[in-house]
Amino acid sequence: MSDAGDRLATMTFDDIMAYMKADGWPIEPLREQTFQSSFKGEQRSFQFFVHAESVYLVLAVVPYQRLPVDEEEAQRLMDKLLHLNNEMTFAKFSVDEDGDVVLSVEYPLAHLDESELRDALDVLTYYANLHWLEIQPMGDDPLLPRSV
């Protein structure tokens, strides 16, 4: 196969998992097209999910942080997340229905290669570390069980 043909080859989900495992990432398969991994950040360890959707590979730290119970504090955190979204490239913060703050990176699966996968992992780890000290005091501890 020519070099041009190699560049057009798309990584399968099994290829993604094998690449990350060979690169030293811990891998815990969860279900079809989804596994969990983690990395040691500068201030804490982060667990994240790797999931192949129809056209995107999604890397997501869930929960990155949790919204506080107090509505005004929660709004301040959400406003901060929106501000940070404007500053980030290839990553975004969102909040799920459980009040978990999610940091995610999405890359198109079409023509995904090892270089793009490495870029996606670099972006996720970079922004997780960059914003943690600023976001951490604004929410509830994501590593503790939720109070009822």
JSON list of C-alpha atoms in Angstrom, two decimals, residues 60-141:
[
{"chain": "A", "resi": 60, "resn": "ALA", "atom": "CA", "xyz": [-14.25, 12.64, 28.49]},
{"chain": "A", "resi": 61, "resn": "VAL", "atom": "CA", "xyz": [-13.20, 13.27, 32.08]},
{"chain": "A", "resi": 62, "resn": "VAL", "atom": "CA", "xyz": [-16.41, 12.56, 34.01]},
{"chain": "A", "resi": 63, "resn": "PRO", "atom": "CA", "xyz": [-16.73, 13.98, 36.59]},
{"chain": "A", "resi": 64, "resn": "TYR", "atom": "CA", "xyz": [-14.06, 16.64, 36.20]},
{"chain": "A", "resi": 65, "resn": "GLN", "atom": "CA", "xyz": [-15.83, 18.62, 38.92]},
{"chain": "A", "resi": 66, "resn": "ARG", "atom": "CA", "xyz": [-19.36, 18.76, 40.33]},
{"chain": "A", "resi": 67, "resn": "LEU", "atom": "CA", "xyz": [-21.72, 21.69, 40.39]},
{"chain": "A", "resi": 68, "resn": "PRO", "atom": "CA", "xyz": [-22.25, 23.03, 43.90]},
{"chain": "A", "resi": 69, "resn": "VAL", "atom": "CA", "xyz": [-25.70, 22.62, 45.42]},
{"chain": "A", "resi": 70, "resn": "ASP", "atom": "CA", "xyz": [-26.05, 26.37, 45.95]},
{"chain": "A", "resi": 71, "resn": "GLU", "atom": "CA", "xyz": [-27.64, 27.83, 42.79]},
{"chain": "A", "resi": 72, "resn": "GLU", "atom": "CA", "xyz": [-25.62, 31.06, 42.80]},
{"chain": "A", "resi": 73, "resn": "GLU", "atom": "CA", "xyz": [-22.34, 29.18, 43.21]},
{"chain": "A", "resi": 74, "resn": "ALA", "atom": "CA", "xyz": [-23.39, 26.73, 40.50]},
{"chain": "A", "resi": 75, "resn": "GLN", "atom": "CA", "xyz": [-24.15, 29.63, 38.15]},
{"chain": "A", "resi": 76, "resn": "ARG", "atom": "CA", "xyz": [-20.72, 31.17, 38.84]},
{"chain": "A", "resi": 77, "resn": "LEU", "atom": "CA", "xyz": [-19.06, 27.88, 37.95]},
{"chain": "A", "resi": 78, "resn": "MET", "atom": "CA", "xyz": [-21.14, 27.47, 34.78]},
{"chain": "A", "resi": 79, "resn": "ASP", "atom": "CA", "xyz": [-20.30, 31.03, 33.73]},
{"chain": "A", "resi": 80, "resn": "LYS", "atom": "CA", "xyz": [-16.61, 30.28, 34.28]},
{"chain": "A", "resi": 81, "resn": "LEU", "atom": "CA", "xyz": [-16.89, 27.09, 32.18]},
{"chain": "A", "resi": 82, "resn": "LEU", "atom": "CA", "xyz": [-18.49, 29.04, 29.32]},
{"chain": "A", "resi": 83, "resn": "HIS", "atom": "CA", "xyz": [-15.67, 31.59, 29.50]},
{"chain": "A", "resi": 84, "resn": "LEU", "atom": "CA", "xyz": [-13.04, 28.83, 29.43]},
{"chain": "A", "resi": 85, "resn": "ASN", "atom": "CA", "xyz": [-14.75, 27.18, 26.45]},
{"chain": "A", "resi": 86, "resn": "ASN", "atom": "CA", "xyz": [-14.03, 30.33, 24.46]},
{"chain": "A", "resi": 87, "resn": "GLU", "atom": "CA", "xyz": [-10.33, 30.03, 25.31]},
{"chain": "A", "resi": 88, "resn": "MET", "atom": "CA", "xyz": [-9.84, 26.31, 24.63]},
{"chain": "A", "resi": 89, "resn": "THR", "atom": "CA", "xyz": [-9.09, 24.65, 21.31]},
{"chain": "A", "resi": 90, "resn": "PHE", "atom": "CA", "xyz": [-10.39, 21.14, 20.54]},
{"chain": "A", "resi": 91, "resn": "ALA", "atom": "CA", "xyz": [-11.85, 20.75, 24.06]},
{"chain": "A", "resi": 92, "resn": "LYS", "atom": "CA", "xyz": [-14.97, 21.85, 25.89]},
{"chain": "A", "resi": 93, "resn": "PHE", "atom": "CA", "xyz": [-16.58, 21.85, 29.28]},
{"chain": "A", "resi": 94, "resn": "SER", "atom": "CA", "xyz": [-20.20, 20.82, 29.71]},
{"chain": "A", "resi": 95, "resn": "VAL", "atom": "CA", "xyz": [-22.50, 19.79, 32.55]},
{"chain": "A", "resi": 96, "resn": "ASP", "atom": "CA", "xyz": [-24.49, 16.57, 32.47]},
{"chain": "A", "resi": 97, "resn": "GLU", "atom": "CA", "xyz": [-27.92, 15.86, 33.93]},
{"chain": "A", "resi": 98, "resn": "ASP", "atom": "CA", "xyz": [-26.35, 14.72, 37.23]},
{"chain": "A", "resi": 99, "resn": "GLY", "atom": "CA", "xyz": [-24.55, 18.04, 37.73]},
{"chain": "A", "resi": 100, "resn": "ASP", "atom": "CA", "xyz": [-21.18, 16.57, 36.78]},
{"chain": "A", "resi": 101, "resn": "VAL", "atom": "CA", "xyz": [-18.80, 18.90, 34.99]},
{"chain": "A", "resi": 102, "resn": "VAL", "atom": "CA", "xyz": [-17.40, 17.10, 31.94]},
{"chain": "A", "resi": 103, "resn": "LEU", "atom": "CA", "xyz": [-14.17, 17.98, 30.14]},
{"chain": "A", "resi": 104, "resn": "SER", "atom": "CA", "xyz": [-14.23, 16.42, 26.68]},
{"chain": "A", "resi": 105, "resn": "VAL", "atom": "CA", "xyz": [-12.31, 16.25, 23.45]},
{"chain": "A", "resi": 106, "resn": "GLU", "atom": "CA", "xyz": [-13.97, 15.02, 20.27]},
{"chain": "A", "resi": 107, "resn": "TYR", "atom": "CA", "xyz": [-12.09, 14.03, 17.13]},
{"chain": "A", "resi": 108, "resn": "PRO", "atom": "CA", "xyz": [-13.63, 12.81, 13.88]},
{"chain": "A", "resi": 109, "resn": "LEU", "atom": "CA", "xyz": [-13.13, 9.06, 13.40]},
{"chain": "A", "resi": 110, "resn": "ALA", "atom": "CA", "xyz": [-12.79, 9.45, 9.64]},
{"chain": "A", "resi": 111, "resn": "HIS", "atom": "CA", "xyz": [-9.09, 9.13, 8.84]},
{"chain": "A", "resi": 112, "resn": "LEU", "atom": "CA", "xyz": [-8.13, 9.09, 12.55]},
{"chain": "A", "resi": 113, "resn": "ASP", "atom": "CA", "xyz": [-4.50, 8.07, 12.87]},
{"chain": "A", "resi": 114, "resn": "GLU", "atom": "CA", "xyz": [-2.04, 7.64, 15.74]},
{"chain": "A", "resi": 115, "resn": "SER", "atom": "CA", "xyz": [-0.88, 11.26, 15.49]},
{"chain": "A", "resi": 116, "resn": "GLU", "atom": "CA", "xyz": [-4.42, 12.60, 15.87]},
{"chain": "A", "resi": 117, "resn": "LEU", "atom": "CA", "xyz": [-5.11, 10.20, 18.74]},
{"chain": "A", "resi": 118, "resn": "ARG", "atom": "CA", "xyz": [-1.94, 11.42, 20.46]},
{"chain": "A", "resi": 119, "resn": "ASP", "atom": "CA", "xyz": [-3.09, 15.02, 19.87]},
{"chain": "A", "resi": 120, "resn": "ALA", "atom": "CA", "xyz": [-6.50, 14.26, 21.43]},
{"chain": "A", "resi": 121, "resn": "LEU", "atom": "CA", "xyz": [-4.86, 12.73, 24.51]},
{"chain": "A", "resi": 122, "resn": "ASP", "atom": "CA", "xyz": [-2.45, 15.66, 24.78]},
{"chain": "A", "resi": 123, "resn": "VAL", "atom": "CA", "xyz": [-5.31, 18.18, 24.59]},
{"chain": "A", "resi": 124, "resn": "LEU", "atom": "CA", "xyz": [-7.31, 16.34, 27.27]},
{"chain": "A", "resi": 125, "resn": "THR", "atom": "CA", "xyz": [-4.40, 16.08, 29.70]},
{"chain": "A", "resi": 126, "resn": "TYR", "atom": "CA", "xyz": [-3.25, 19.64, 29.02]},
{"chain": "A", "resi": 127, "resn": "TYR", "atom": "CA", "xyz": [-6.60, 21.29, 29.77]},
{"chain": "A", "resi": 128, "resn": "ALA", "atom": "CA", "xyz": [-7.37, 18.98, 32.69]},
{"chain": "A", "resi": 129, "resn": "ASN", "atom": "CA", "xyz": [-4.16, 20.13, 34.35]},
{"chain": "A", "resi": 130, "resn": "LEU", "atom": "CA", "xyz": [-4.35, 23.75, 33.23]},
{"chain": "A", "resi": 131, "resn": "HIS", "atom": "CA", "xyz": [-7.78, 24.51, 34.67]},
{"chain": "A", "resi": 132, "resn": "TRP", "atom": "CA", "xyz": [-7.98, 22.24, 37.73]},
{"chain": "A", "resi": 133, "resn": "LEU", "atom": "CA", "xyz": [-6.60, 24.67, 40.32]},
{"chain": "A", "resi": 134, "resn": "GLU", "atom": "CA", "xyz": [-8.98, 27.38, 39.12]},
{"chain": "A", "resi": 135, "resn": "ILE", "atom": "CA", "xyz": [-12.08, 25.15, 38.85]},
{"chain": "A", "resi": 136, "resn": "GLN", "atom": "CA", "xyz": [-11.48, 22.96, 41.92]},
{"chain": "A", "resi": 137, "resn": "PRO", "atom": "CA", "xyz": [-12.54, 25.46, 44.63]},
{"chain": "A", "resi": 138, "resn": "MET", "atom": "CA", "xyz": [-15.66, 26.48, 42.68]},
{"chain": "A", "resi": 139, "resn": "GLY", "atom": "CA", "xyz": [-17.45, 23.12, 42.89]},
{"chain": "A", "resi": 140, "resn": "ASP", "atom": "CA", "xyz": [-18.06, 20.06, 45.02]},
{"chain": "A", "resi": 141, "resn": "ASP", "atom": "CA", "xyz": [-15.34, 17.43, 45.25]}
]
